[in-house]
Amino acid sequence: MADWQIITGNTRKPPKVVWIIALLVAAVALIPALYTIIRAVDAIGTTPLPPWPLLRTLIVNTILLAVFSAALSGIIGVTQALLIERTNLFGRRWWRIVVALPLAIPPYVLSMTTIALMRPRGIIERWLVENTYATYGDIPFNLLFGLPGSTIVLALCLSPYVYLPVAAVLRQGSNHLSEIAQISGASWRYRLRHVTLPLIIPAAGGGMLLVMLYALADFGVPALLRLPTFSTAIYGRFTGQIDRAGAALLSLPLIIATLGLIILEERLAGRGGAQINRSWRPQLPHALQGWQLPALSVMLIISGAALVGPVSTLIYWSMNVVSASELASRVPLDRLLQIGTGNIAFVAFVATLTTALAITPTLLLRRGGIAGTLLARISQAGYALPGVVVALSIVLVINQASPWLAGGLIPLILAYIIRFLPQAVQSLDVAFEQIAPSLEEAGRSLGQTANNVIRQIVLPLAAPGLQASWALLFLSMLKELPATLLLRPAGFDTLAVRIWMPASDGLYTAAAVPALILLVGALLPLALVLRNQYQRPPQQPSVEE
Amino acid sequence: MSTSTHGLHIRVFSLLMMLFLLNACGGSLVSNSTQEVTPITSNLVIYSGRTESFMVPIIVAFNDVYPDISIQLKSGKNSELAAAIIEERANPQADIFISTDMLTHINLSNYDVLAPAPIRGSDSIPDEFKPVNGTWTSVTARARVIMYNTDLVSAADAPRSMFDLTDPKWRGKVIFANSSNGPFQAQVAAMMTLVGRERTAEWLRDLVRNDTTFFGGASDLRKAVGAGEFAIGVLNHYNFELQKREATDNRVAAIYPDQAEGEMGVLVNTTTIGQIRGGPNPTAARLFAEFIISETAQQIYADTNYEYPILPTISVASGILPPNQFRRADVNMQAVADDVAAAIELMQEAGIP
Amino acid sequence: MEPVITLQHVTRHPSTARHPIVNDLSLELHPGEILVLLGPSGSGKTTTLRLIAGLELPDRGEIMIRGVSAAGRGRALPPEARRVGMVFQDYALFPHMTVNDNIRFALHAYPKHEQPDRINEALRLVGLTGLGERLPHQLSGGQQQRVAIARALAPQPPVILLDEPFSNLDTALRDHVRSELRSILRTAQTSAIIVTHDQAEALAIADRIALLHEGVLHQIGTPEELFAQPCTRFAAAFMGQADFVTVHRNGQQLSSELGPLQLHDDHVACYEQTCILVRHDDVSFEPNAHHPNAHILERHYEGPMYHYRLRLQSGQMVSCKLPHDNKFDVGTPVVVRYICTHPLVYFIGENARSVATPIAL
């Protein structure tokens, strides 16, 4: 009984080891942001900014792309969730899986197939001209490029970020309010407006903010769809001229905008979504009746554009040789499969590492008091930086601090960890928060140290969440492009690179096979994500029998 | 308790082991053939600003001669790779740097990261295509041409000069690469010397005013014109030759511009190769550099890629306008290297993304 | 004997709360004793339990476990060093572990070869022999609770703490589990502190009851003391159906609408008017149309008894229960009288109290 401690009144306060590891993680995660900011501040005054008209274009395009794609993905995701979870839409069980599948499709692949189909004189316009009375130019296909196309492509790919949380709220949230409204005779419209929408707005808002963050930093889509944004300008600064200071300077407004969004997200999350209710009963679905067909059409159009279009185009391309030069830029299938398996093994490894590293900051996030929260937030600094910037600063820091690390895969691993640690911390936090505090307290009162309680109670119980987090990391890392382009050692290829190299040259058919391999590789983690979404993890035993 | 900590240690250890294994491994893009010719076993790391499809045939041919040299290729944009080479100065990762634009090599040589090792066989390359200090040499030459879609533009109507592209009748119909494209940067830098800074700036502003699209790289550009999405594109001559030989979308023609009296003439730029100072595999690097200016490789570039070989002894592919059939612009590309930064500034001031 | 647990002037006042959650609480738990912390929600009883377990720390005061200081003066033993068993309201069984593993988790300080015997012993104690390989969700609510108790008892702590142990059980099961828990605790010779908000439960299981209200200890004593002789009006009202009837001082007697009472002391001499506590078993009534002093306001059927609410002429209310063959209609005029022979408690203000015995007429 001599084990005296000075402790604060918080039994869930993590042990010292956790703090030490979290401190190291945060230090690594802070490197790129710190480096970029220092570099940018240095560059102010000495490095010329792009001239104002160009800068204004960049600002307007970046903001509009973020806002529009968030709004459109919000509309798509909420519509899908409502139709699937609250109506008797035909084939609801299948739709649940189908609408989550775009998670596996990298936005730059959808851009590529969309361009081929929809560009002026593209596959669709040609077909129309050859088979109907239409002539070239009748339909403004050139609208595809720039803002409209980029918005649509991003929204189609990212709408699962809205759909998944909203559907979860609709499935798990308390229905009582809606049922009371129904009993008291409120119309379907009234209930939607005053009961259901307020219930899902926090979840939808959170998802839309994620889409905004993604759109701010995305490089592939605007680059392919000819929309100059900050992200493409940063990449251009770096690839078009040897101008690292300028790239850092351009990153500064992007960092500030992202920080603003993260703060906003924190506020939204604080408002809390729906309460998860134990005595949950499935609600009677709203009968669509005559609206069944229109609703189905909407679902089919969205999924057709996001899934059927790109996948069938990829399959067509990979089975049809279009031109000699495209053939020349193809990599043999066995080599691609080799790249694919290597890529998947690598990504699986880094996703595991990142999940493991995310544990300590997550533990501190809600249990470590102000200092812990701060440390956890610092480890999320990678959020505020586009992939190009993370990659850039890692190149620079490693070459200055420890050049012996350069050239191998360690810089790339670091970049993945720093970029995706915030995502891991976020999904782990959800998993940890689902564990009843009494379980941890019971562990302590049964004579186990805080360390043991984390290892034997918290982590095993969070396993489904850890798995889902791992799967999401796997998907993101498999699709990652800008950091991989800059940091991959010579001879190391990823599927994303194999897609991008020909695609950025307009040789789309050469990109088809690696894109298909990537889609197949993404299916397993996607299945894990869906399982976690639709099968609630084993919770505490139900007390009423 | 003690057993589980032990288990944890083992797990951490194996994790670290995996890290180092991963860090050590890499793969070669092109599998080695087994025939034994020259017993040199080595790796060779190439940073290439050229599109991969233009590198693969040369690598295959090289491996036929040196099957035990395993090549790792990292493709990217010229300046991106140049920046990487500068950053890696303390611990060079690459042996060879290939660029699509002479000016990138010239500027890179100022950072003292290129080995001053004159390549055997480079004597026969004209002096204007290699520097005095021997840090790099040109590999192939290309002419800057105007390509047009013959369905949309008649031969009589086609623009004859770069300056014709600002004509309102081409409003919205012309496509260029964007301001981060090396050959376009070089074109602007050269024009600043040829017609003056003011006239170049005005030309760029007029292009923007005329709703010209600035986008992407050469392959994308030629396909867009071939498909008829744009009527006219400015690119290197071999891109036109490639497009002309496509199975579809091949109704294109090219103008070697600015040939009239008082006009500036056709701009010629070269792709270049240089050996990295302190690279890990200097012997293999030297062999590759010698190979790429050998007659074998030059013939491959001439025959499959329709470029102008840098060796005067190799003839251009049939159907390609020979170099002596058009008037070249009178400008020393090596001398305009210093103007690249100013050229980019000019492009950005004009509002070119 | 030395107390198992001693609380001395313990105060818990988080900076975020306006009032202390536990305010200057002192109490002792004796060996073998079952002490019930009773109070309405928000009275600080669960916090007291958590303070003892080490899940929270007191801001002032000291907590001793078997004579050793466990918390106080800025230092504290962590929960795992206190050797205090705890049964949580939601049982907090680890859902990913079998019953055996749940119990083994508590036995990590014992040598490996002893653990199986201890587990079996604990399961036998709670009557769950043979269910060791089940997972918690395969057990009924009552079984889950018994696993939680077995787990808390397995390392043979000197005391176990139970937070609302019966709240998740249905009524039929409750009585059974309550008596079972008593016998388990007796067999294990373990002292216990049980938190509940249900006074009937407290009366049934406690050796002593500590009544808390707004963080303050109102009264501590045997169930009989708390029921029959509450110290405060709050205690009187909380321990069971209580009516307060106005009485007037009249020499050594008190007069009331229900009849006169005899004072036993005279320290309330200065008070002319006060209130006496009347429970439903202290009075009885019969219909009387001629000289009624009350009438029936409500009647509730409770199986063996009818529960009547009577309205006195002054407007005050009293409750009375009669066997089910005495059925009278609402509105019937009645005469209501004291029937008890034991002293009744009366209050002066909120807290001061004394007793007076009804005078048989």
Short mmCIF file of C-alpha atoms in Angstrom, two decimals, chain C residues 232 244 297 359:
data_model
loop_
_atom_site.label_atom_id
_atom_site.label_comp_id
_atom_site.label_asym_id
_atom_site.label_seq_id
_atom_site.Cartn_x
_atom_site.Cartn_y
_atom_site.Cartn_z
CA THR C 232 -35.18 16.19 9.77
CA PHE C 244 -47.29 16.49 8.80
CA LEU C 297 -60.53 12.17 -0.70
CA ILE C 359 -53.01 9.64 24.62
#
